[in-house]
mmCIF file of C-alpha atoms in Angstrom:
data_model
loop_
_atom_site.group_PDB
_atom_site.id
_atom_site.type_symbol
_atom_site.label_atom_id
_atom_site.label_comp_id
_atom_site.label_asym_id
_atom_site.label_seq_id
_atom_site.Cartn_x
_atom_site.Cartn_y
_atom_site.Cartn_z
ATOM 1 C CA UNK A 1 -10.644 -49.615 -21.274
ATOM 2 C CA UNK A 2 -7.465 -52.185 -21.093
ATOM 3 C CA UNK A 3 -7.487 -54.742 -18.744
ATOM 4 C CA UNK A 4 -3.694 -54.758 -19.185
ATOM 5 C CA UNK A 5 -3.208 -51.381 -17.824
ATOM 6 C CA UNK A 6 -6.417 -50.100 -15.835
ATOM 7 C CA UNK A 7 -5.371 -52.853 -12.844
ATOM 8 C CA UNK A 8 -4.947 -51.881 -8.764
ATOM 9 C CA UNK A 9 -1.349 -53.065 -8.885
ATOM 10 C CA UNK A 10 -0.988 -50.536 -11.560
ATOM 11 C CA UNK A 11 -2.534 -47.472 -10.860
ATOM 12 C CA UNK A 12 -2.645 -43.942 -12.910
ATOM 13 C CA UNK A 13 -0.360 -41.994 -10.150
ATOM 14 C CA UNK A 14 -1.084 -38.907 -9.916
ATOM 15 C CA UNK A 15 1.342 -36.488 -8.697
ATOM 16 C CA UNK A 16 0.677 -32.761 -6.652
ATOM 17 C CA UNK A 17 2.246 -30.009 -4.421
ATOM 18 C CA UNK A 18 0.527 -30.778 -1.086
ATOM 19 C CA UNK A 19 -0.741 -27.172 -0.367
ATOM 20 C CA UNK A 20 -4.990 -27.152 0.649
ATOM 21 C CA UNK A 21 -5.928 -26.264 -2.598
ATOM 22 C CA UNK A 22 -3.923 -28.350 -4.710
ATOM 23 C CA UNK A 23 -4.851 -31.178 -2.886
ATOM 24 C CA UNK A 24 -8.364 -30.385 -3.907
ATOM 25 C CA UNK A 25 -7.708 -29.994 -7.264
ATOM 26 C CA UNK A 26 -6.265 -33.476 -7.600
ATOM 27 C CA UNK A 27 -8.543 -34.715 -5.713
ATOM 28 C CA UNK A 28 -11.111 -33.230 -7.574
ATOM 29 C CA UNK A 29 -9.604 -35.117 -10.803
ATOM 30 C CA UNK A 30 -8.763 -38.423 -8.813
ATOM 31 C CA UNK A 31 -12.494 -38.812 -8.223
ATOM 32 C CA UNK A 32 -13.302 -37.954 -11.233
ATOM 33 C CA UNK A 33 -10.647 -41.036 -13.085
ATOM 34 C CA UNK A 34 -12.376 -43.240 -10.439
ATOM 35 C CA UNK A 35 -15.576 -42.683 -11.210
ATOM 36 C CA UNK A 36 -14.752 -43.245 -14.395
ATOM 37 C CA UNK A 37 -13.326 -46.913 -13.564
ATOM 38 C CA UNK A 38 -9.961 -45.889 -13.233
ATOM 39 C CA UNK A 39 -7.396 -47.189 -10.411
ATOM 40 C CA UNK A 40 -5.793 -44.146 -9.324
ATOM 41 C CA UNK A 41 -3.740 -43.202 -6.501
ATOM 42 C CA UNK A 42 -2.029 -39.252 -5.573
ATOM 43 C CA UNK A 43 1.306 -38.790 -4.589
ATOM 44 C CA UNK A 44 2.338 -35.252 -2.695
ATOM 45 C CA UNK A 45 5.536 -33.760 -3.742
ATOM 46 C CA UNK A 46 7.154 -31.178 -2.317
ATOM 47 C CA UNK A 47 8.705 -28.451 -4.554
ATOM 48 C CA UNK A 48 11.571 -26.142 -4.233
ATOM 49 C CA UNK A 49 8.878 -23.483 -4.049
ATOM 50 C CA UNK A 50 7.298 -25.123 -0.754
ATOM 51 C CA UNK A 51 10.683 -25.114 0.827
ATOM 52 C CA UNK A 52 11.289 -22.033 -0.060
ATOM 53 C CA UNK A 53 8.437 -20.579 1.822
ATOM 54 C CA UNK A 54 9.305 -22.329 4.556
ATOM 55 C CA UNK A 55 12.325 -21.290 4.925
ATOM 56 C CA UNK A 56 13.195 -18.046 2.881
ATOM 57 C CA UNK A 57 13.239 -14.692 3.967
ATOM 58 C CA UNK A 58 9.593 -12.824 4.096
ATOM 59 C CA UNK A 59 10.418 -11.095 0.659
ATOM 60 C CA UNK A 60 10.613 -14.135 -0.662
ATOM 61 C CA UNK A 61 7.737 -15.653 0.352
ATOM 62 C CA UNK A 62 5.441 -16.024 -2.414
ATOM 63 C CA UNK A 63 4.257 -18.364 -5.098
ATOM 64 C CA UNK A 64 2.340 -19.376 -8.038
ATOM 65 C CA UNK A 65 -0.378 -19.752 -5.788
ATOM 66 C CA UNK A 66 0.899 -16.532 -4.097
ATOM 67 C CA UNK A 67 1.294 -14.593 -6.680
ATOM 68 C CA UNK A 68 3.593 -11.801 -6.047
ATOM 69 C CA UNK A 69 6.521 -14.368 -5.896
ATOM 70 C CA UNK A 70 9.656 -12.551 -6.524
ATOM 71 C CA UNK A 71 12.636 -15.420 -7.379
ATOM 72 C CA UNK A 72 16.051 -15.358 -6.485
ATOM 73 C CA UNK A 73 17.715 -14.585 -9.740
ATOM 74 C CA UNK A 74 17.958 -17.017 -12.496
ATOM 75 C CA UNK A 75 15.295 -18.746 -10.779
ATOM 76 C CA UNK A 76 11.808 -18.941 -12.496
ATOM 77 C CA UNK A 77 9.500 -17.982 -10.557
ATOM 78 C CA UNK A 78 6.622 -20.397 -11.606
ATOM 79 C CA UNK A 79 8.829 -23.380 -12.842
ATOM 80 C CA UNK A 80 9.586 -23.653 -9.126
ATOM 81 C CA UNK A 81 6.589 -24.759 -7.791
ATOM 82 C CA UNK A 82 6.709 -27.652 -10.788
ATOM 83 C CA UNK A 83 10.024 -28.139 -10.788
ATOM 84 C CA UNK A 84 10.003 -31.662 -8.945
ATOM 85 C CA UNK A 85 6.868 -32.597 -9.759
ATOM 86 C CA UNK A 86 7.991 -32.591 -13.704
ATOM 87 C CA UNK A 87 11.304 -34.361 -12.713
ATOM 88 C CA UNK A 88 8.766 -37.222 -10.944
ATOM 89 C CA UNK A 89 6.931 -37.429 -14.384
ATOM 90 C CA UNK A 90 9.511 -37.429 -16.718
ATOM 91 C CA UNK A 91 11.400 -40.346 -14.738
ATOM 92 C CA UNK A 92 7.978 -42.100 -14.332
ATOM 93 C CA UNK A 93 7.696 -41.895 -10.993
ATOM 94 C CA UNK A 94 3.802 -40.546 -11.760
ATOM 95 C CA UNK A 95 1.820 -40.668 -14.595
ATOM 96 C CA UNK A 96 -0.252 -37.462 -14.286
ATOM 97 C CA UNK A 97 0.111 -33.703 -12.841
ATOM 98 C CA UNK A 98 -2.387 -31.739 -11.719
ATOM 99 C CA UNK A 99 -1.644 -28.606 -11.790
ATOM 100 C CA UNK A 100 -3.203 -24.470 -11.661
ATOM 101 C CA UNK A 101 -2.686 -23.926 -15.108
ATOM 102 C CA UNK A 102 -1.446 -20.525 -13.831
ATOM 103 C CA UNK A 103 1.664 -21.712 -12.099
ATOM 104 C CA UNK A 104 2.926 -23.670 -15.419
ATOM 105 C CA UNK A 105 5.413 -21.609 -17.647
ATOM 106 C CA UNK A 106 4.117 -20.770 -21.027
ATOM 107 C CA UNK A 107 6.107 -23.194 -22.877
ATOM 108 C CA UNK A 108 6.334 -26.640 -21.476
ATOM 109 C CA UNK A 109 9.394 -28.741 -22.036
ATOM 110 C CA UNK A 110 8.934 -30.899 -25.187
ATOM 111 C CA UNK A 111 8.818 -33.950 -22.927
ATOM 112 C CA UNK A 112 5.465 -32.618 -21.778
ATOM 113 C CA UNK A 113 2.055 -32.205 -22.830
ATOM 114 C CA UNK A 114 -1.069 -30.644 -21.677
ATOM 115 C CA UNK A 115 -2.977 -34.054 -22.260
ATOM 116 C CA UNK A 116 -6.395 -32.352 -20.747
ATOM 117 C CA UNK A 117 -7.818 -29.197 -19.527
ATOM 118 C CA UNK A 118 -10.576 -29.250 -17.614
ATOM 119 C CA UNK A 119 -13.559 -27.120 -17.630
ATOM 120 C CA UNK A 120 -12.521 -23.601 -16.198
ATOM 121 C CA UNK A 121 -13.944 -22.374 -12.430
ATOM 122 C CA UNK A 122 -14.847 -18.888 -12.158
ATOM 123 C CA UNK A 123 -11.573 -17.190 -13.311
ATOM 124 C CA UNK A 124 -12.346 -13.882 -11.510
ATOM 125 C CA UNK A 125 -10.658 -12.039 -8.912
ATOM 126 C CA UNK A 126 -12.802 -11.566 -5.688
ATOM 127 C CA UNK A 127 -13.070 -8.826 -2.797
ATOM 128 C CA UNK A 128 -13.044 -10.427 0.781
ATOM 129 C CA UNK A 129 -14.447 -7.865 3.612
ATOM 130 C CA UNK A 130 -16.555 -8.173 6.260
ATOM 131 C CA UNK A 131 -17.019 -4.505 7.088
ATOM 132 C CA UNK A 132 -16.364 -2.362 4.039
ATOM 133 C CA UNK A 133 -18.652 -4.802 0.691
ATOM 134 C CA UNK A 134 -16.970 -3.457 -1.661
ATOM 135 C CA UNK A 135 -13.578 -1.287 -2.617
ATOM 136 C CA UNK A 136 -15.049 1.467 -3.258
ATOM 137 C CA UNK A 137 -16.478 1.636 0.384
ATOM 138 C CA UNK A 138 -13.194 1.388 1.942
ATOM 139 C CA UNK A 139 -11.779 4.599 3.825
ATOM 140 C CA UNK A 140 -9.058 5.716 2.624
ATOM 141 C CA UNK A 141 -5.637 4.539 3.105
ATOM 142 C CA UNK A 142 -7.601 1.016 4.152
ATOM 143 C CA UNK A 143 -5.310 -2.220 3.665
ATOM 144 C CA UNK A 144 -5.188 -4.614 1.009
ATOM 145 C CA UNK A 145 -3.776 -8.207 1.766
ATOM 146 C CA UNK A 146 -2.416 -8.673 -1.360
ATOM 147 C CA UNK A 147 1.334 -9.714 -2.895
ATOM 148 C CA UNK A 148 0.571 -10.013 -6.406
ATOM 149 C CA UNK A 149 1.835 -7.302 -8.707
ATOM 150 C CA UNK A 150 -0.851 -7.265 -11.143
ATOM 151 C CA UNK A 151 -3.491 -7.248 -8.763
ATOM 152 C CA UNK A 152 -1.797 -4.494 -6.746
ATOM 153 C CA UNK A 153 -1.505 -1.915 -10.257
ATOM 154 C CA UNK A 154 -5.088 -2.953 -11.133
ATOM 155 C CA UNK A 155 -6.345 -1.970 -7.845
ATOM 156 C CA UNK A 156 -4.272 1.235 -7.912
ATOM 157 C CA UNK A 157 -5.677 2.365 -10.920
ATOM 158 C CA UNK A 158 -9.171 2.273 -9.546
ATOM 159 C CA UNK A 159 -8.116 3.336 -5.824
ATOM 160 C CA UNK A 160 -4.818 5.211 -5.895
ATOM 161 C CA UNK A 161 -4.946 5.823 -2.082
ATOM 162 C CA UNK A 162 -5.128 2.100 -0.891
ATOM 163 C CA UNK A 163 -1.894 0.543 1.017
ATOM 164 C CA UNK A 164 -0.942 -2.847 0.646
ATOM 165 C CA UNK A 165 0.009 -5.472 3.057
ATOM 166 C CA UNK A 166 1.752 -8.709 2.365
ATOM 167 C CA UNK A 167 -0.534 -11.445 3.298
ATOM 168 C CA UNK A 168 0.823 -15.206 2.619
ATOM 169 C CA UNK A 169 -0.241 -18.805 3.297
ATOM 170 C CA UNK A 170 -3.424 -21.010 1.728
ATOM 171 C CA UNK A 171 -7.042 -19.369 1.861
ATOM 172 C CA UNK A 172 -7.606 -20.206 5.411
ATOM 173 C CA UNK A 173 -4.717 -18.846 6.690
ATOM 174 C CA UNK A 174 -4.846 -15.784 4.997
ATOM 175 C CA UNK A 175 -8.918 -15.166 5.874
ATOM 176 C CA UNK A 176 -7.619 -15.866 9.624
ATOM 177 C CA UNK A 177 -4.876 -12.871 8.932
ATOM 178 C CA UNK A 178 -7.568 -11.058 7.766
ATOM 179 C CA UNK A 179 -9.639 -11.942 11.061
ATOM 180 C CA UNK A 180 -6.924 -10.685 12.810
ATOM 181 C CA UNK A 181 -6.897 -7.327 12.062
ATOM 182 C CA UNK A 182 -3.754 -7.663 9.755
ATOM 183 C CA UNK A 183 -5.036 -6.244 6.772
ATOM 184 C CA UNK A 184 -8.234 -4.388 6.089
ATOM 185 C CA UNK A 185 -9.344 -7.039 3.260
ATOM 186 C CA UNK A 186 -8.068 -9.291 1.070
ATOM 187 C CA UNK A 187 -8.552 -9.257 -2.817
ATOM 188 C CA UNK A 188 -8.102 -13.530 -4.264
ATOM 189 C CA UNK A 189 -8.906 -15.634 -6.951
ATOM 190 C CA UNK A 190 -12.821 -16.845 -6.999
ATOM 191 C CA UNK A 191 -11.916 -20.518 -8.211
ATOM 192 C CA UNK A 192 -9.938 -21.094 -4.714
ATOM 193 C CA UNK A 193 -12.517 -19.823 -2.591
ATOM 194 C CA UNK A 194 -15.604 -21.741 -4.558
ATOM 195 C CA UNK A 195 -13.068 -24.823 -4.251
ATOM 196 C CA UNK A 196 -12.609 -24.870 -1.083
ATOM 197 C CA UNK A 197 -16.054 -24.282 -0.347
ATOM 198 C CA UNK A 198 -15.678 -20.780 1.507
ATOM 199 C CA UNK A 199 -17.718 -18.414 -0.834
ATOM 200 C CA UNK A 200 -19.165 -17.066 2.457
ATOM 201 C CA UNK A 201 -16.609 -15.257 2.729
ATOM 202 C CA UNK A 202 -16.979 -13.179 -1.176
ATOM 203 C CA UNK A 203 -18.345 -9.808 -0.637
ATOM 204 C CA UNK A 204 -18.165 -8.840 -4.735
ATOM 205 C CA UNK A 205 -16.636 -10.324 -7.805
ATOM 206 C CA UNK A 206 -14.856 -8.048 -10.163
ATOM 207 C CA UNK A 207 -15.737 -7.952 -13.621
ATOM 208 C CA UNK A 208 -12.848 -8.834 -15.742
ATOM 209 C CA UNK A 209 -13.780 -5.180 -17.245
ATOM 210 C CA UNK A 210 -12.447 -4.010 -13.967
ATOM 211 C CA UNK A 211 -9.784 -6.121 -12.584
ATOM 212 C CA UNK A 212 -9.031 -8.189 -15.473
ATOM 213 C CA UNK A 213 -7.750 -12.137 -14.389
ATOM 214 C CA UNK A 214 -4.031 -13.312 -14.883
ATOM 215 C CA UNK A 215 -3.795 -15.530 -18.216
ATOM 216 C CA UNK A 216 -5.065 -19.317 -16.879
ATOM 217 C CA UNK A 217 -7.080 -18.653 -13.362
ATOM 218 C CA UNK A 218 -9.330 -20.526 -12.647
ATOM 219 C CA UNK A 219 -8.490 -23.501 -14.995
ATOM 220 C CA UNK A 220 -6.686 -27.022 -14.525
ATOM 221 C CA UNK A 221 -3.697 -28.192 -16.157
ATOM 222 C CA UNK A 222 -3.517 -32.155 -16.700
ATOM 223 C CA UNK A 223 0.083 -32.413 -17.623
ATOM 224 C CA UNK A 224 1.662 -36.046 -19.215
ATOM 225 C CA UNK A 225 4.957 -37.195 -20.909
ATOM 226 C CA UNK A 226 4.463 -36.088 -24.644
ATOM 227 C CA UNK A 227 4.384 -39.145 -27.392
ATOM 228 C CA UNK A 228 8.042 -39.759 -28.117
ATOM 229 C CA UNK A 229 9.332 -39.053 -24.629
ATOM 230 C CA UNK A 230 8.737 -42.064 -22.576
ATOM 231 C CA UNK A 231 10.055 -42.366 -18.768
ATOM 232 C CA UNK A 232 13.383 -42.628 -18.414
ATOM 233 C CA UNK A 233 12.757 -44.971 -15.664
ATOM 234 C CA UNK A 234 11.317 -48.321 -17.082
ATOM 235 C CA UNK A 235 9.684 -46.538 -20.209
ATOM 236 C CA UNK A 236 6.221 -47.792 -21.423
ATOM 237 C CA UNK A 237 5.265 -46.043 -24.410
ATOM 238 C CA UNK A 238 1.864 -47.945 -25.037
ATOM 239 C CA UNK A 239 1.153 -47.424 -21.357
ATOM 240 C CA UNK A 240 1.562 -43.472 -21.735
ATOM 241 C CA UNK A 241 -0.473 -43.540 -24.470
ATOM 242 C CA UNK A 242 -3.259 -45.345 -22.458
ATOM 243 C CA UNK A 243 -2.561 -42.703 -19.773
ATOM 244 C CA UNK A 244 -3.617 -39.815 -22.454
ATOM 245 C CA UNK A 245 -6.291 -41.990 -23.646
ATOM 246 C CA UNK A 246 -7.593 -42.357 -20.040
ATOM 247 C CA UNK A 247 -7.748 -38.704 -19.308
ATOM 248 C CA UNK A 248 -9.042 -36.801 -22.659
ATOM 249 C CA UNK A 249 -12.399 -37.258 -21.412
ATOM 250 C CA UNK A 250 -11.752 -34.616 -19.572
ATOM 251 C CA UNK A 251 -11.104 -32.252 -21.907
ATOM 252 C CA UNK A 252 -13.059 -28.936 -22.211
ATOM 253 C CA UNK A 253 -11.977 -27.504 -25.455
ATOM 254 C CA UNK A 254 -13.694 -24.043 -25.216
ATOM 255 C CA UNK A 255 -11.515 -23.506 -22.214
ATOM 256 C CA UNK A 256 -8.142 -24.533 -24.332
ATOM 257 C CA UNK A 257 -9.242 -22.756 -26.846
ATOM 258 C CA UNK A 258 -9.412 -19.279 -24.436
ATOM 259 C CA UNK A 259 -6.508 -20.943 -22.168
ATOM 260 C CA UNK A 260 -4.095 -20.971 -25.433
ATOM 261 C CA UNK A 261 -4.932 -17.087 -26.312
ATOM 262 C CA UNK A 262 -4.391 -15.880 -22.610
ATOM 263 C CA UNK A 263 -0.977 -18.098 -22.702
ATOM 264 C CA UNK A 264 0.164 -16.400 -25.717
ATOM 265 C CA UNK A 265 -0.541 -13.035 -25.182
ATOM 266 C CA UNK A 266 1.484 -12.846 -22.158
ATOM 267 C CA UNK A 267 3.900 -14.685 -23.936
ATOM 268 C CA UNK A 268 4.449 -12.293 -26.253
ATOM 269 C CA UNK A 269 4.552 -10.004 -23.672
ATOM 270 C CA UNK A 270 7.837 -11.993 -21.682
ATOM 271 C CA UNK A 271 5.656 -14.153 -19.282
ATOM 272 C CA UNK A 272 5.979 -14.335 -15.834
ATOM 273 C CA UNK A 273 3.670 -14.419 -13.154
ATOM 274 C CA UNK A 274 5.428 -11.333 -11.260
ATOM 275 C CA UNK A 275 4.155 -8.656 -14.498
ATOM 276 C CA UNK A 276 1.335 -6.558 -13.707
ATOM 277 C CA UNK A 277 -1.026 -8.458 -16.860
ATOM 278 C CA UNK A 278 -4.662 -9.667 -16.568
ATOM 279 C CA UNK A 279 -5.807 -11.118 -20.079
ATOM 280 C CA UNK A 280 -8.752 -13.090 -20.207
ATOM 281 C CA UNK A 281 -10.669 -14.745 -23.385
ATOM 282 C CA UNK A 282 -14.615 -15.167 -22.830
ATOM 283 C CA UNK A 283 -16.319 -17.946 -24.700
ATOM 284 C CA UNK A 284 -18.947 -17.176 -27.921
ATOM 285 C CA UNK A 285 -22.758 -17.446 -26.900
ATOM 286 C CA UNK A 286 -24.766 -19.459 -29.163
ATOM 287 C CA UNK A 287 -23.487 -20.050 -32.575
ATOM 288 C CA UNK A 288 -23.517 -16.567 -33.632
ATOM 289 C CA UNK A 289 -21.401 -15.483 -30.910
ATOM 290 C CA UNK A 290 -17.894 -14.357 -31.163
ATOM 291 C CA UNK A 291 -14.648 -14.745 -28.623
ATOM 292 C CA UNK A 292 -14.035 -12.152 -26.965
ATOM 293 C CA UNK A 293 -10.711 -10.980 -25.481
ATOM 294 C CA UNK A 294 -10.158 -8.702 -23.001
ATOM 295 C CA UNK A 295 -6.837 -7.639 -21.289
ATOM 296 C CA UNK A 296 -4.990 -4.973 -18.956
ATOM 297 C CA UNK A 297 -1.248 -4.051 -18.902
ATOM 298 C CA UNK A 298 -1.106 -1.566 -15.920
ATOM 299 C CA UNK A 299 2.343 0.797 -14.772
ATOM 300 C CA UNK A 300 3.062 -0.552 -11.159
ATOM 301 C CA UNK A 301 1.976 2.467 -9.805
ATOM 302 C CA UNK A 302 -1.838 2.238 -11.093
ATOM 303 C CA UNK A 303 -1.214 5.684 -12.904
ATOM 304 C CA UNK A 304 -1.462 4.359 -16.691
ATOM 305 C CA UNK A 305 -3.072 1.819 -18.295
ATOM 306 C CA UNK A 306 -3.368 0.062 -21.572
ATOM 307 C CA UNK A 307 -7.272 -1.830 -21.991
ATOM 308 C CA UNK A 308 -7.532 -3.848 -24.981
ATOM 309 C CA UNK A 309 -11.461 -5.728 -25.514
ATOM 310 C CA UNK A 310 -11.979 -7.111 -28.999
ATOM 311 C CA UNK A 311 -13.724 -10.117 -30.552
ATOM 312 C CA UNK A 312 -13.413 -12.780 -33.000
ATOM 313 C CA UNK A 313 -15.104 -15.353 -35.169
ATOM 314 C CA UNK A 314 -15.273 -18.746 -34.343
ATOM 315 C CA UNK A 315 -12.666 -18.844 -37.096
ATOM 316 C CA UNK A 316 -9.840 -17.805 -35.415
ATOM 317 C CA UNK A 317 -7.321 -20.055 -34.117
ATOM 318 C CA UNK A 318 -6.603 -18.835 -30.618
ATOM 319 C CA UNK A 319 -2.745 -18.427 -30.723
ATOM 320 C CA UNK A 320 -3.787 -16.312 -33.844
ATOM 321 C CA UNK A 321 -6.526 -14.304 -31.798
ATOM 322 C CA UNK A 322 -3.542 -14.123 -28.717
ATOM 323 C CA UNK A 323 -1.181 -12.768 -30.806
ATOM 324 C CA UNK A 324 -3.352 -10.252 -32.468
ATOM 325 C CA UNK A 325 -4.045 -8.498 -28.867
ATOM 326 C CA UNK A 326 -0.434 -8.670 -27.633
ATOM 327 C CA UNK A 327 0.253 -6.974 -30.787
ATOM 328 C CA UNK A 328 -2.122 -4.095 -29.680
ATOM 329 C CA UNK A 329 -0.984 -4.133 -26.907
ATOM 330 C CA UNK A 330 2.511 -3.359 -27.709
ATOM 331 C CA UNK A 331 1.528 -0.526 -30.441
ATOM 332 C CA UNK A 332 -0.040 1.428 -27.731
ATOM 333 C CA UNK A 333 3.161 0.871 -25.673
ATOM 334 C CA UNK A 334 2.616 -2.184 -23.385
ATOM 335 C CA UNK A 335 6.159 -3.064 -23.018
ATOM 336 C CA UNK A 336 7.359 0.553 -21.918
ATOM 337 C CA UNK A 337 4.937 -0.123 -18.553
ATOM 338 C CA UNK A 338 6.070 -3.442 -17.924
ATOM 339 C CA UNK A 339 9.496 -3.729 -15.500
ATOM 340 C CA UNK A 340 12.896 -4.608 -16.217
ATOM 341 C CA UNK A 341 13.495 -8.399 -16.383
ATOM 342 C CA UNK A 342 16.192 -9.134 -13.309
ATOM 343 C CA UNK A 343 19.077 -10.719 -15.104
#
C-alpha cells in the first residue's frame, strides 16, 4: 500500500446520490476501504434526477431507484441519476462512484471503468403485505404500489386483474404509503430491503422463474476514470492507477461474469430501465455446474410472454452467453412486445 498516496490529507473520495439507500451502499464500501487501511471520505451529490423528483410533475417522478422513470425526451432515463456524479469523477473532484449497477447505462463512457463489482445481494424482487402473504391471496382488483414497467407486465401475466398505484420515495417512505392505506402492497427489490435492514417487512420472494429481476439488481457498481483518461482537473495518472489498485479487492468475478450477460442481453434488446425485461444469470454449483440464464420479455399488458432459461459451460464468455439469449429472444419475437422508443 503507498505511503505516497494512502495519506489523510489525501483521501480516496468517494462520491454518491444522497438518497437512504445509496448512502448505505457507499457506506457499505467506505467501511469496507477503511478497514482495509484506506483513508476515505464520501461526498453526496445531487443529480438532475434528485431535482427532478423534487420538483417535476407526478408523472415524472421516478428513477433508477424508482424504476418506472419515464424521461422527458432526449433525456436518458438512467444517465440522469449519474449524470453529475460522472462529471465530479471525470474532473477529479472524486475518485470513486458507488453506484446500483442498475441505474448505470449499458455502455459507460470510455473515460470510465467498472474498476470493481462487488459481491451481488439477493437480486430478487419481493412481495410486501401485511394482510394478504402472498399475490395470489390478494382479492381481486387489490393494489399494487408499483411504477416500474417490467414489474407491472410480470405481475400482469400472473394476476391480470390487479390495479396499480404509483408509489414513490426511498423504502421507508413507501412502506409508510403502504401503512397508510395507499396501496394494497408493494412489490420491491430484496437487496434494498435486506440493506436497509427491514426484511420484517418481506412476506415472499419471487423466484426469478416467476418474476424474473431487471439485468444488475442487487449488485454494486464501483465506477473509476479508465487508464488513459486522467482528471481533467490536476490529472494524476499513477494516483488513478493506485485508486484501481486500492479497490480490486473487492472484486467478485462470478457476479461480473453474470452482471456482463444480463448487461448485454438487454443491450441487445435497446436498454433502458423503462422496458418491461427481467434477465438474470445464476452462478454454476460446484465445478460441474453450468450458468444458467434465465429471462422474461413481457407485452405491457401481461397478455404475452417470451421465457427464455438455458445454460452454459464454464466456457462461455458471458457477453457470448448474453448475446446468445437476446438472440432467442428476438427469434421468438421479443422486439415486437417491447414499446416504441420516444424520439
Amino acid at each position: 500500500m503507498s505511503s505516497e498516496h494512502n495519506t489523510p490529507r489525501n483521501p480516496i473520495r468517494i462520491g454518491s446520490r444522497g438518497s437512504q439507500l445509496a448512502l448505505w451502499q457507499a457506506n457499505h464500501i467506505l467501511d469496507a476501504l477503511r478497514a482495509a487501511g484506506y483513508h476515505v471520505e464520501l461526498e453526496v451529490i445531487r443529480t438532475t434526477g434528485d431535482h427532478m423528483q423534487e420538483g417535476a410533475p407526478a408523472s415524472l417522478l421516478v428513477g433508477a431507484e424508482h424504476p418506472g422513470f419515464i424521461p422527458p425526451p432526449n433525456l436518458d432515463g438512467k444517465g440522469i441519476f449519474i449524470k453529475e456524479i460522472e462529471e465530479a469523477l471525470e474532473e477529479g473532484r472524486i475518485d470513486l462512484a458507488v453506484h446500483s449497477l442498475k441505474d448505470l447505462p449499458t455502455k459507460l463512457a470510455p473515460q470510465f471503468t467498472l474498476a470493481a463489482i462487488p459481491k451481488r445481494a439477493d437480486a430478487r424482487d419481493v412481495w410486501v403485505c401485511e394482510q394478504y402473504w402472498a399475490l395470489h391471496t390478494l382479492p381481486t382488483g387489490g393494489r399494487i404500489g408499483t411504477t416500474s414497467p417490467r414489474r407491472r407486465a410480470q405481475i400482469l401475466a400472473l394476476r391480470p386483474d390487479v390495479t396499480f398505484v404509483e408509489i414513490r420515495g426511498n423504502v421507508d417512505t413507501r412502506l409508510r404509503k403502504l401503512e397508510q392505506g395507499q396501496c394494497d402492497a408493494l412489490v420491491l427489490a430484496a437487496a434494498g430491503l435486506d440493506r436497509l435492514h427491514r426484511t420484517e417487512s418481506v412476506h415472499y420472494r419471487f423466484a426469478p422463474e416467476e418474476i424474473c429481476p431487471a439485468p444488475g439488481q442487487g449488485a454494486l457498481a464501483l465506477e473509476t476514470r479508465s487508464p488513459n483518461h486522467p482528471a481533467t482537473q490536476q490529472p494524476d495518472p499513477a494516483r488513478d492507477a493506485w485508486i484501481r489498485n486500492a479497490v480490486a479487492f473487492l472484486e467478485h468475478p462470478s457476479t461480473r461474469f453474470a452482471i456482463e450477460a444480463e448487461r448485454t442481453t438487454l443491450d441487445a434488446l435497446g436498454g433502458g430501465c423503462s422496458l418491461p425485461i427481467g434477465v438474470h444469470c445464476i452462478p454454476p454449483v460446484g465445478e460441474a455446474g453450468k450458468w444458467r440464464m434465465l429471462a422474461q420479455v413481457v407485452s405491457p399488458d401481461g397478455e404475452t410472454m417470451i421465457q427464455i432459461d438455458t445454460e452454459a459451460t464454464h466456457e462461455t464468455p458471458s457477453c457470448t452467453l448474453g448475446r446468445w439469449v437476446a438472440d432467442d429472444l428476438i427469434s421468438k419475437g421479443a422486439l415486437n412486445l417491447l414499446p416504441t422508443p420516444v424520439t
